Coordinates of C-alpha atoms in Angstrom, one line a residue:
Chain A
X1 CA 20.4 53.3 -59.5
X2 CA 20.3 55.9 -62.2
X3 CA 23.7 57.6 -62.4
X4 CA 22.7 60.3 -64.8
X5 CA 23.3 63.7 -63.3
X6 CA 20.4 66.2 -63.4
X7 CA 21.8 69.0 -61.3
X8 CA 25.5 69.8 -61.1
X9 CA 26.5 72.4 -58.5
X10 CA 30.2 73.3 -59.2
X11 CA 32.3 75.4 -56.8
X12 CA 29.8 78.1 -56.1
X13 CA 30.4 80.9 -53.6
X14 CA 28.0 83.5 -52.3
X15 CA 28.5 86.6 -50.3
X16 CA 26.0 88.9 -48.6
X17 CA 27.7 92.3 -48.4
X18 CA 30.8 91.5 -46.4
X19 CA 29.8 88.1 -45.2
X20 CA 30.6 85.0 -47.2
X21 CA 27.8 82.5 -46.7
X22 CA 28.8 79.8 -49.2
X23 CA 32.3 78.5 -49.7
X24 CA 33.2 76.5 -52.8
X25 CA 30.0 74.4 -52.7
X26 CA 29.9 71.4 -55.0
X27 CA 27.5 68.5 -55.2
X28 CA 25.3 66.6 -57.7
X29 CA 21.7 65.5 -57.8
X30 CA 21.2 62.4 -59.9
X31 CA 18.0 61.5 -61.7
X32 CA 15.4 59.7 -59.7
X33 CA 17.1 60.3 -56.3
X34 CA 15.9 62.1 -53.2
X35 CA 18.7 64.2 -51.9
X36 CA 18.5 65.4 -48.3
X37 CA 20.2 68.7 -47.7
X38 CA 21.1 68.8 -44.0
X39 CA 22.6 71.4 -41.8
X40 CA 22.0 73.7 -38.8
X41 CA 20.1 76.9 -39.1
X42 CA 22.1 79.5 -41.0
X43 CA 24.3 76.9 -42.6
X44 CA 23.3 77.9 -46.2
X45 CA 20.7 75.3 -47.1
X46 CA 18.1 77.8 -48.3
X47 CA 20.8 79.9 -50.0
X48 CA 21.8 76.9 -52.1
X49 CA 18.2 76.0 -52.9
X50 CA 17.5 79.6 -54.0
X51 CA 20.6 79.6 -56.3
X52 CA 19.4 76.3 -57.9
X53 CA 15.9 77.8 -58.4
X54 CA 17.3 80.9 -60.1
X55 CA 16.1 83.1 -57.3
X56 CA 19.4 84.5 -56.2
X57 CA 22.8 84.9 -57.8
X58 CA 26.1 83.3 -56.9
X59 CA 29.7 84.0 -57.4
X60 CA 32.3 81.9 -59.3
X61 CA 31.5 78.4 -60.3
X62 CA 28.3 77.3 -62.0
X63 CA 25.0 75.5 -61.5
X64 CA 23.8 73.3 -64.3
X65 CA 20.5 71.5 -64.8
X66 CA 20.6 69.0 -67.7
X67 CA 24.0 70.5 -68.6
X68 CA 22.7 74.0 -69.0
X69 CA 23.6 77.0 -66.8
X70 CA 21.1 78.3 -64.3
X71 CA 21.2 81.7 -62.8
X72 CA 19.0 84.8 -62.7
X73 CA 19.5 85.4 -66.4
X74 CA 19.4 81.8 -67.6
X75 CA 16.1 80.4 -66.6
X76 CA 15.0 78.1 -69.5
X77 CA 15.8 74.9 -67.6
X78 CA 13.7 76.1 -64.6
X79 CA 10.6 75.3 -66.5
X80 CA 11.4 71.7 -65.5
X81 CA 11.8 72.6 -61.8
X82 CA 9.1 72.9 -59.2
X83 CA 10.0 74.4 -55.9
X84 CA 8.7 75.4 -52.5
X85 CA 11.3 77.6 -50.8
X86 CA 10.8 79.3 -47.4
X87 CA 7.1 80.2 -47.3
X88 CA 4.6 78.9 -49.8
X89 CA 3.7 81.5 -52.5
X90 CA 0.0 81.6 -52.6
X91 CA -2.5 84.3 -53.8
X92 CA -4.8 84.7 -50.9
X93 CA -7.7 86.0 -53.0
X94 CA -7.9 82.7 -54.9
X95 CA -8.8 79.2 -53.8
X96 CA -6.3 76.3 -54.1
X97 CA -7.7 75.1 -57.4
X98 CA -7.3 78.6 -59.0
X99 CA -3.8 78.9 -57.5
X100 CA -3.0 75.6 -59.3
X101 CA -4.8 76.5 -62.6
X102 CA -2.8 79.8 -62.7
X103 CA 0.4 77.9 -63.4
X104 CA -1.1 74.9 -65.2
X105 CA -3.7 76.2 -67.6
X106 CA -3.6 73.1 -69.8
X107 CA -4.0 70.7 -66.9
X108 CA -7.3 68.8 -67.0
X109 CA -9.6 68.6 -64.0
X110 CA -8.5 65.0 -63.5
X111 CA -4.8 65.9 -63.4
X112 CA -5.4 68.7 -60.9
X113 CA -7.5 66.3 -58.8
X114 CA -4.6 63.8 -58.9
X115 CA -2.2 66.4 -57.5
X116 CA -4.6 67.7 -54.9
X117 CA -5.3 64.1 -53.8
X118 CA -1.6 63.3 -53.5
X119 CA -0.9 66.4 -51.4
X120 CA -4.1 66.2 -49.3
X121 CA -5.4 69.5 -50.7
X122 CA -8.7 68.2 -52.2
X123 CA -10.7 68.7 -49.0
X124 CA -10.1 72.5 -48.9
X125 CA -9.4 73.1 -52.6
X126 CA -12.4 75.3 -53.2
X127 CA -12.0 77.4 -50.0
X128 CA -10.4 80.9 -50.2
X129 CA -6.7 80.4 -49.4
X130 CA -6.5 83.4 -47.1
X131 CA -8.2 81.2 -44.5
X132 CA -5.7 78.4 -44.7
X133 CA -3.6 77.2 -41.7
X134 CA 0.2 76.9 -42.1
X135 CA -0.1 73.2 -42.8
X136 CA -2.8 73.8 -45.5
X137 CA -0.6 76.5 -47.1
X138 CA 2.4 74.1 -47.0
X139 CA 0.4 71.4 -48.7
X140 CA -0.8 73.7 -51.4
X141 CA 2.8 75.0 -51.8
X142 CA 4.0 71.4 -52.5
X143 CA 1.1 70.9 -54.9
X144 CA 2.2 74.0 -56.9
X145 CA 5.7 72.7 -56.9
X146 CA 4.5 69.4 -58.4
X147 CA 2.6 71.0 -61.3
X148 CA 3.7 70.3 -64.9
X149 CA 5.6 67.1 -64.0
X150 CA 8.9 68.7 -63.0
X151 CA 12.2 66.8 -63.4
X152 CA 13.4 68.4 -60.2
X153 CA 11.4 69.3 -57.1
X154 CA 13.0 71.5 -54.5
X155 CA 11.4 71.4 -51.1
X156 CA 12.7 73.6 -48.3
X157 CA 11.3 72.5 -45.0
X158 CA 8.1 71.1 -46.6
X159 CA 7.1 69.3 -43.4
X160 CA 6.7 72.5 -41.4
X161 CA 3.3 72.8 -39.7
X162 CA 2.1 69.3 -40.9
X163 CA 0.4 66.9 -38.6
X164 CA 1.9 63.4 -38.2
X165 CA -0.5 61.8 -40.6
X166 CA 0.2 64.3 -43.4
X167 CA 4.0 64.0 -42.7
X168 CA 3.7 60.3 -43.5
X169 CA 1.6 61.1 -46.6
X170 CA 4.2 63.7 -47.7
X171 CA 7.0 61.2 -47.2
X172 CA 5.2 58.6 -49.4
X173 CA 4.6 61.4 -52.0
X174 CA 8.3 62.3 -52.0
X175 CA 9.2 58.7 -52.5
X176 CA 6.8 58.3 -55.3
X177 CA 8.2 61.4 -57.1
X178 CA 11.6 59.8 -57.1
X179 CA 10.2 56.4 -58.1
X180 CA 8.6 58.1 -61.1
X181 CA 12.1 59.2 -62.3
X182 CA 12.1 62.8 -61.0
X183 CA 14.7 64.1 -58.5
X184 CA 13.9 65.7 -55.1
X185 CA 16.2 68.1 -53.2
X186 CA 14.7 68.4 -49.7
X187 CA 15.8 70.1 -46.5
X188 CA 14.1 69.5 -43.2
X189 CA 15.0 69.9 -39.5
X190 CA 13.2 66.6 -38.9
X191 CA 16.2 64.4 -39.6
X192 CA 14.3 61.3 -38.7
X193 CA 12.0 62.0 -41.6
X194 CA 14.9 62.6 -44.0
X195 CA 16.4 59.4 -42.7
X196 CA 13.4 57.5 -44.0
X197 CA 13.1 59.2 -47.4
X198 CA 16.6 60.4 -48.6
X199 CA 18.7 58.3 -50.9
X200 CA 21.6 60.8 -50.8
X201 CA 22.8 63.1 -48.1
X202 CA 24.5 66.4 -48.4
X203 CA 25.6 68.0 -45.1
X204 CA 26.4 71.6 -45.0
X205 CA 27.9 73.6 -42.1
X206 CA 28.8 77.2 -42.1
X207 CA 28.5 77.4 -45.8
X208 CA 30.8 74.5 -46.6
X209 CA 29.8 71.0 -47.7
X210 CA 31.2 68.6 -45.2
X211 CA 29.8 65.4 -46.6
X212 CA 28.1 64.5 -49.9
X213 CA 27.4 60.8 -50.4
X214 CA 24.7 58.2 -50.6
X215 CA 22.8 57.5 -47.3
X216 CA 24.1 53.9 -47.2
X217 CA 27.7 55.0 -47.6
X218 CA 27.2 57.7 -45.1
X219 CA 25.9 55.3 -42.5
X220 CA 28.8 52.9 -43.2
X221 CA 31.3 55.7 -42.8
X222 CA 29.6 57.0 -39.7
X223 CA 29.6 53.6 -38.2
X224 CA 33.3 52.9 -38.9
X225 CA 34.3 56.3 -37.5
X226 CA 32.3 56.3 -34.3
X227 CA 32.0 54.1 -31.3
X228 CA 29.3 51.5 -31.0
X229 CA 27.6 51.1 -27.6
X230 CA 25.6 48.3 -26.0
X231 CA 23.2 48.4 -23.1
X232 CA 23.6 45.3 -20.8
X233 CA 21.1 44.5 -18.0
X234 CA 21.6 41.8 -15.4
X235 CA 19.8 40.7 -12.3
X236 CA 22.9 40.0 -10.3
X237 CA 26.6 40.6 -10.8
X238 CA 26.5 44.1 -12.4
X239 CA 29.7 45.2 -10.5
X240 CA 31.5 42.0 -11.4
X241 CA 30.6 42.5 -15.1
X242 CA 31.6 46.1 -15.0
X243 CA 35.0 45.4 -13.5
X244 CA 35.7 42.6 -16.0
X245 CA 34.9 44.8 -19.0
X246 CA 37.0 47.7 -17.7
X247 CA 39.9 45.3 -17.1
X248 CA 39.6 44.4 -20.8
X249 CA 39.9 48.1 -21.8
X250 CA 36.2 48.6 -22.5
X251 CA 34.8 52.0 -21.6
X252 CA 31.9 51.4 -19.3
X253 CA 29.2 53.7 -17.9
X254 CA 27.4 52.3 -14.9
X255 CA 23.7 53.1 -14.5
X256 CA 21.2 52.0 -11.8
X257 CA 20.4 48.5 -13.1
X258 CA 22.4 48.4 -16.4
X259 CA 25.7 49.3 -17.9
X260 CA 26.5 50.9 -21.2
X261 CA 29.6 49.6 -22.9
X262 CA 31.4 51.6 -25.6
X263 CA 33.4 49.9 -28.3
X264 CA 36.1 52.2 -29.4
X265 CA 38.1 51.9 -32.7
X266 CA 39.9 48.5 -32.9
X267 CA 37.6 46.8 -30.3
X268 CA 35.4 44.2 -31.9
X269 CA 32.0 42.9 -31.0
X270 CA 33.6 39.4 -30.8
X271 CA 36.0 40.4 -28.0
X272 CA 33.1 42.1 -26.2
X273 CA 30.9 38.9 -26.4
X274 CA 33.9 36.8 -25.2
X275 CA 34.3 38.9 -22.1
X276 CA 30.6 38.7 -21.4
X277 CA 30.7 34.9 -21.7
X278 CA 33.8 34.7 -19.5
X279 CA 32.1 36.4 -16.5
X280 CA 29.3 33.8 -16.3
X281 CA 26.9 36.6 -15.3
X282 CA 23.4 35.9 -16.5
X283 CA 22.5 38.6 -19.1
X284 CA 18.8 39.5 -19.1
X285 CA 18.9 42.2 -21.7
X286 CA 21.4 43.2 -24.4
X287 CA 20.8 45.8 -27.1
X288 CA 22.9 47.9 -29.4
X289 CA 22.4 51.6 -29.1
X290 CA 22.0 52.3 -32.8
X291 CA 23.3 55.6 -34.2
X292 CA 20.6 57.6 -35.9
X293 CA 21.1 59.9 -38.9
X294 CA 20.7 62.7 -36.4
X295 CA 23.5 61.4 -34.2
X296 CA 25.8 60.9 -37.1
X297 CA 25.1 64.4 -38.5
X298 CA 25.5 66.0 -35.1
X299 CA 28.8 64.2 -34.6
X300 CA 30.0 65.3 -38.0
X301 CA 29.0 68.9 -37.4
X302 CA 30.7 68.8 -34.0
X303 CA 33.9 67.5 -35.5
X304 CA 33.8 70.2 -38.1
X305 CA 33.8 72.9 -35.4
Chain B
X1 CA 5.8 86.4 -72.3
X2 CA 2.4 85.2 -73.4
X3 CA 2.1 82.8 -70.5
X4 CA 3.1 85.5 -68.1
X5 CA 0.5 87.8 -69.6
X6 CA -2.2 85.1 -69.4
X7 CA -1.3 84.6 -65.7
X8 CA -1.5 88.3 -65.0
X9 CA -4.9 88.6 -66.6
X10 CA -6.1 85.5 -64.8
X11 CA -5.0 87.1 -61.5
X12 CA -6.7 90.4 -62.3
X13 CA -10.0 88.7 -63.0
X14 CA -9.8 86.9 -59.7
X15 CA -9.1 90.0 -57.7
X16 CA -12.0 91.6 -56.0
X17 CA -10.4 95.0 -56.1
X18 CA -10.2 94.9 -59.9
X19 CA -13.8 93.9 -60.1
X20 CA -14.9 96.5 -57.5
X21 CA -12.8 99.3 -59.3
X22 CA -14.4 98.3 -62.7
X23 CA -17.9 98.5 -61.1
X24 CA -17.2 101.9 -59.6
X25 CA -15.8 103.3 -62.8
X26 CA -18.6 101.9 -64.8
X27 CA -21.4 103.0 -62.6
X28 CA -20.1 106.3 -61.1
X29 CA -21.3 108.4 -64.1
X30 CA -24.8 107.0 -63.5
X31 CA -24.5 107.6 -59.8
X32 CA -23.4 111.2 -60.3
X33 CA -26.2 111.9 -62.6
X34 CA -28.8 110.4 -60.3
X35 CA -27.4 112.3 -57.4
X36 CA -27.5 115.6 -59.3
X37 CA -31.1 114.9 -60.4
X38 CA -32.4 114.6 -56.8
X39 CA -30.8 117.8 -55.6
X40 CA -33.6 120.3 -55.5
X41 CA -33.4 123.6 -57.4
X42 CA -31.0 122.4 -60.1
X43 CA -31.8 122.6 -63.8
X44 CA -30.7 120.0 -66.3
X45 CA -28.3 122.6 -67.7
X46 CA -26.7 122.9 -64.2
X47 CA -26.5 119.2 -64.0
X48 CA -25.1 118.9 -67.5
X49 CA -22.4 121.4 -66.7
X50 CA -21.4 119.7 -63.4
X51 CA -21.4 116.3 -65.1
X52 CA -19.3 117.3 -68.1
X53 CA -16.8 119.4 -66.1
X54 CA -16.1 116.4 -64.0
X55 CA -15.8 114.0 -67.0
X56 CA -18.6 112.0 -65.5
X57 CA -16.2 111.1 -62.6
X58 CA -14.1 109.0 -65.0
X59 CA -10.8 110.8 -64.7
X60 CA -10.5 111.1 -60.9
X61 CA -11.4 107.5 -60.3
X62 CA -9.3 106.3 -63.2
X63 CA -6.3 108.2 -61.8
X64 CA -6.8 106.9 -58.3
X65 CA -7.4 103.3 -59.2
X66 CA -4.5 103.2 -61.6
X67 CA -2.1 104.5 -58.9
X68 CA -3.3 101.8 -56.6
X69 CA -2.8 99.2 -59.3
X70 CA 0.7 100.5 -60.1
X71 CA 1.6 100.3 -56.4
X72 CA 0.3 96.9 -55.8
X73 CA 1.1 94.9 -58.9
X74 CA 4.7 94.2 -58.0
X75 CA 4.7 94.6 -54.3
X76 CA 1.9 92.1 -53.8
X77 CA 4.0 89.5 -55.5
X78 CA 6.7 90.1 -52.8
X79 CA 4.1 90.3 -50.1
X80 CA 2.6 87.0 -50.9
X81 CA 6.0 85.4 -51.8
X82 CA 4.5 84.4 -55.2
X83 CA 7.3 86.1 -57.0
X84 CA 9.5 83.2 -56.1
X85 CA 7.1 80.8 -57.6
X86 CA 6.9 82.8 -60.8
X87 CA 10.6 83.1 -61.2
X88 CA 11.3 79.5 -60.2
X89 CA 8.8 78.3 -62.8
X90 CA 11.2 79.6 -65.4
X91 CA 9.6 83.0 -66.3
X92 CA 12.3 85.6 -67.0
X93 CA 12.2 88.7 -64.8
X94 CA 12.0 90.9 -67.8
X95 CA 9.0 89.0 -69.1
X96 CA 7.3 89.3 -65.6
X97 CA 8.0 93.0 -65.5
X98 CA 6.6 93.7 -69.0
X99 CA 3.8 91.3 -68.4
X100 CA 2.8 93.6 -65.5
X101 CA 3.1 96.8 -67.4
X102 CA 1.0 95.3 -70.2
X103 CA -1.6 94.3 -67.6
X104 CA -1.7 97.9 -66.4
X105 CA -2.3 99.0 -70.0
X106 CA -5.1 96.5 -70.2
X107 CA -6.6 97.9 -67.0
X108 CA -6.4 101.4 -68.3
X109 CA -8.0 100.4 -71.6
X110 CA -10.8 98.4 -69.9
X111 CA -11.6 101.1 -67.4
X112 CA -11.5 103.9 -70.0
X113 CA -13.8 102.1 -72.4
X114 CA -16.3 101.1 -69.6
X115 CA -16.2 104.6 -68.1
X116 CA -16.4 106.4 -71.4
X117 CA -19.3 104.3 -72.7
X118 CA -21.2 104.8 -69.5
X119 CA -20.6 108.5 -69.5
X120 CA -22.0 108.7 -73.0
X121 CA -25.0 106.6 -72.2
X122 CA -25.7 108.6 -69.0
X123 CA -25.5 111.9 -71.0
X124 CA -28.2 110.6 -73.3
X125 CA -30.4 109.1 -70.5
X126 CA -30.4 112.4 -68.5
X127 CA -30.8 114.7 -71.5
X128 CA -27.4 116.4 -71.1
X129 CA -26.6 116.1 -74.8
X130 CA -29.2 118.7 -75.6
X131 CA -27.2 121.3 -73.7
X132 CA -23.8 120.6 -75.2
X133 CA -22.3 123.8 -76.5
X134 CA -24.5 126.0 -74.3
X135 CA -23.3 128.4 -71.6
X136 CA -24.2 127.8 -68.0
X137 CA -25.0 131.3 -66.9
X138 CA -24.7 130.7 -63.2
X139 CA -21.1 129.6 -63.7
X140 CA -20.5 131.7 -66.8
X141 CA -18.9 128.7 -68.4
X142 CA -19.6 126.8 -71.5
X143 CA -20.4 123.1 -71.7
X144 CA -18.1 121.7 -74.4
X145 CA -19.9 121.3 -77.7
X146 CA -18.0 118.1 -78.5
X147 CA -17.9 116.6 -75.0
X148 CA -17.8 113.0 -76.2
X149 CA -14.9 113.8 -78.5
X150 CA -13.1 115.6 -75.7
X151 CA -13.5 112.7 -73.3
X152 CA -12.2 110.2 -75.8
X153 CA -9.3 112.4 -76.8
X154 CA -8.6 113.1 -73.2
X155 CA -7.7 109.5 -72.6
X156 CA -4.4 110.2 -74.4
X157 CA -3.0 112.7 -71.9
X158 CA -4.6 110.7 -69.1
X159 CA -2.7 107.7 -70.3
X160 CA 0.6 109.6 -70.6
X161 CA 0.3 111.2 -67.1
X162 CA -0.8 108.1 -65.4
X163 CA 2.0 106.0 -66.9
X164 CA 4.5 108.7 -66.0
X165 CA 3.6 108.9 -62.3
X166 CA 3.0 105.1 -62.5
X167 CA 6.6 104.6 -63.6
X168 CA 7.8 106.4 -60.5
X169 CA 5.5 104.3 -58.3
X170 CA 6.7 101.1 -60.1
X171 CA 10.3 102.1 -59.4
X172 CA 9.6 102.6 -55.7
X173 CA 7.6 99.4 -55.5
X174 CA 10.5 97.3 -56.9
X175 CA 12.3 98.2 -53.7
X176 CA 9.4 97.5 -51.3
X177 CA 7.6 94.5 -50.0
X178 CA 4.4 96.2 -48.8
X179 CA 1.8 97.5 -51.2
X180 CA 0.4 99.8 -48.6
X181 CA 3.7 101.7 -48.3
X182 CA 4.0 101.8 -52.1
X183 CA 0.5 103.3 -52.5
X184 CA 1.2 105.8 -49.8
X185 CA 4.5 106.8 -51.3
X186 CA 3.0 107.0 -54.7
X187 CA 0.2 109.4 -53.6
X188 CA 2.6 111.4 -51.5
X189 CA 5.1 111.8 -54.3
X190 CA 2.3 112.9 -56.6
X191 CA 1.1 115.5 -54.1
X192 CA 4.6 116.6 -53.2
X193 CA 5.4 116.7 -56.9
X194 CA 2.9 119.4 -57.5
X195 CA 4.4 121.5 -54.7
X196 CA 8.0 120.7 -55.9
X197 CA 7.0 121.7 -59.4
X198 CA 5.5 125.0 -58.1
X199 CA 8.6 125.9 -56.2
X200 CA 11.0 124.9 -59.1
X201 CA 9.1 126.9 -61.7
X202 CA 8.4 129.9 -59.5
X203 CA 11.8 130.3 -57.9
X204 CA 14.4 128.5 -59.9
X205 CA 13.2 128.7 -63.6
X206 CA 14.7 132.1 -64.2
X207 CA 18.2 130.9 -63.1
X208 CA 18.0 127.3 -64.2
X209 CA 15.8 126.8 -67.3
X210 CA 16.3 123.1 -67.3
X211 CA 14.0 122.7 -64.3
X212 CA 11.1 122.9 -66.8
X213 CA 12.0 119.4 -67.8
X214 CA 11.1 118.0 -64.3
X215 CA 8.6 115.2 -64.6
X216 CA 6.1 116.9 -62.3
X217 CA 5.8 119.8 -64.8
X218 CA 4.6 117.2 -67.4
X219 CA 2.3 115.6 -64.9
X220 CA 0.7 118.8 -63.8
X221 CA 0.3 120.7 -67.1
X222 CA 0.2 118.2 -70.0
X223 CA -3.5 117.2 -69.5
X224 CA -4.4 120.9 -69.7
X225 CA -1.9 121.8 -72.5
X226 CA -3.2 118.9 -74.6
X227 CA -6.4 120.8 -75.1
X228 CA -5.2 124.4 -74.8
X229 CA -1.7 125.3 -76.2
X230 CA -1.8 128.6 -74.2
X231 CA -0.9 126.5 -71.1
X232 CA 2.6 126.3 -72.6
X233 CA 3.2 129.8 -71.3
X234 CA 2.9 128.4 -67.8
X235 CA 4.7 125.0 -68.3
X236 CA 7.4 126.7 -70.5
X237 CA 7.4 123.6 -72.7
X238 CA 6.1 123.4 -76.2
X239 CA 3.9 120.4 -77.1
X240 CA 6.8 118.7 -78.8
X241 CA 9.0 119.3 -75.8
X242 CA 6.3 117.9 -73.6
X243 CA 6.2 114.7 -75.6
X244 CA 10.0 114.4 -75.7
X245 CA 10.3 115.1 -72.0
X246 CA 7.6 112.5 -71.2
X247 CA 9.4 109.9 -73.4
X248 CA 12.8 110.5 -71.7
X249 CA 11.3 110.2 -68.2
X250 CA 9.3 107.1 -69.1
X251 CA 12.4 105.4 -70.6
X252 CA 14.4 106.4 -67.5
X253 CA 11.9 105.4 -64.8
X254 CA 10.9 102.1 -66.4
X255 CA 14.5 101.3 -67.3
X256 CA 15.7 101.8 -63.7
X257 CA 12.7 99.9 -62.4
X258 CA 13.5 96.9 -64.7
X259 CA 17.2 96.9 -63.6
X260 CA 16.1 97.2 -59.9
X261 CA 13.6 94.4 -60.4
X262 CA 16.1 92.1 -62.2
X263 CA 18.8 92.7 -59.5
X264 CA 16.6 92.0 -56.5
X265 CA 17.4 88.8 -54.7
X266 CA 14.3 86.8 -53.8

C-alpha cells in the first residue's frame, strides 16, 4: 500500500449564509487508493468535492494537493485533477469526440479511443451530444474526467443512470485507475458498489466526518461494535432450541420455521455452538447474517444522531 | 491563457450559431443589393443610396449578433455546467473571463472583415461605386464620396459602443444561468438606456451636469459624433470626454464583471 498522501484536507469549514454545512472536516487521500465518500443526502459530500476541485471556497483550514494549497485562487495543482461533479459538463452542440478534444488537444486518436473504449463511449462518440441519455452523458463526463492522465479523479455519483452492465464496467475502470497509481474520490448512493471498489471509507453526516479509515479496518471496527446474528432452521424442536438459547442469555427472534439468534458484546460464537450441540436438535440450516457496508454505515449514522 | 483561448475558438468554430451569424453577415450585403435590384422603378442611384445609408446591413447585424454573443458566452457555460469542468481542469477564472472577452474581440474582427469585404465587393458588382459622392435627389441626400473609408473607420465607434453595452450584458450574465434571460435583459437595457438617456439629458442635465457621463449617452451619440463633431452639442461631451467616459465605464463594468465571476460559487 502506498502511504504517500496526495490530498490533505485539514480542518475546513463551510457556511452558506447563516447555515454551517461543513464542520472541521479533515481526511486524507493516499496515492493509488479509491476513497469512498459516504453519507446521506445533504451531508456535505458534494460540498467537499467542490472544495477539493477548486469550485467553491471554504473557511479556515486548508486543502492541499501534492503539498500545495487548492482554492478558487490557487488552481495550479488542479491541472492534475479530473472531476465529474453533479451533472456532467458537456457542450450539446459537439459530439463526444469533440468534447474530449476540446480539453485534450494533444491527445492522439488512439489515446482518445482508449478512453472512449474504457468508458463505453465509443459507440456514440460521433453522435451530437444533445441527443444523449443520462447514462451516456454520465459516461462522457467520466471520460472527460480521465483526460490527460489525472493524479486524482473526483467522481460524484458517477453510477447515476447507468445500466448494470455499465456499472460493472465503471467499477472495473475505477479499480484500474487506482491500480495505475492515480487516486479516486468517489461518492455514490449505491453503497454495495462502493463496498466492491473502495479501499478507504470516509463517512460524513451533517457536515462532520464520523469515520475515516481503510475499508478493512472499518469492517473490523463495525464487526466488533455490533451484534452478530445467525439464522437457524430445524425440522423439529424449534421451541426447545429457542428456550435453551434464551436460558443462556441469547437474544432470540422466532420466525415461522427458523430463529434468528443475536450475539451481543461478550457472547462468543463458541458458547453459541456449545448451546446448539447441547440441545441435540438436528440443525438443517445455519448461516451468519453478514453485515453489509450499508448496514454498518446506517448503524454508524444512526448512532451519530 | 493560451489554452483557454484555444478552447474558446474551438467552441466557436463548432457552434452552429457562430457559423450562421458569419454567413448572414457575409451574405447580407449581397442579399440586400439583389433585393433592391428586383424592386421595380428604382434606379441604381436609389439603390446605391439605400445600400450605403444602411452600411450594406453590416452594422445592424453586427450589433445584434455581438449582443447575443456577449449574452451567451458566459451564461451557456453555467447552463451546460461546463464551467465546472473548465475550472476544475485548473484554468484560472481570470484567464477564462479574459479568454472569453478575447473571443468576442475575435468575433467582432472576423465579422467586420467579412461584412466589410462583402460590402465593398457588392458595391462594385452592382455598380454603386460610380455614384459615390452623388446626391440622391429623391431623398435630397448625398451618398458618401468615401463610403469604403467611412465603413472601415466606422468599425472603431462600432467596436467601442458594442463593447460598452457588451460589458453591461457580461456583468448581468455573470449573475445568471440562462442565456435567454441574459439576451433579453441586454436588449431591454439597451432599449431602455436610450429612453433613460433621453430623460436624463432633457430634464436633469440643467441641474446635474454629471448626467452627461452616463454610459447610454456614449452608446447613443458616439457613433454619430465620431463622424460629425457637431453632435457634441447634443451629447454635451467633447470627443476627448467621450473617450475618457467610455474608458472609465469599460474599466468599471468589466472590473465588476470579473469580480462577480471570480466570486461565484459553482
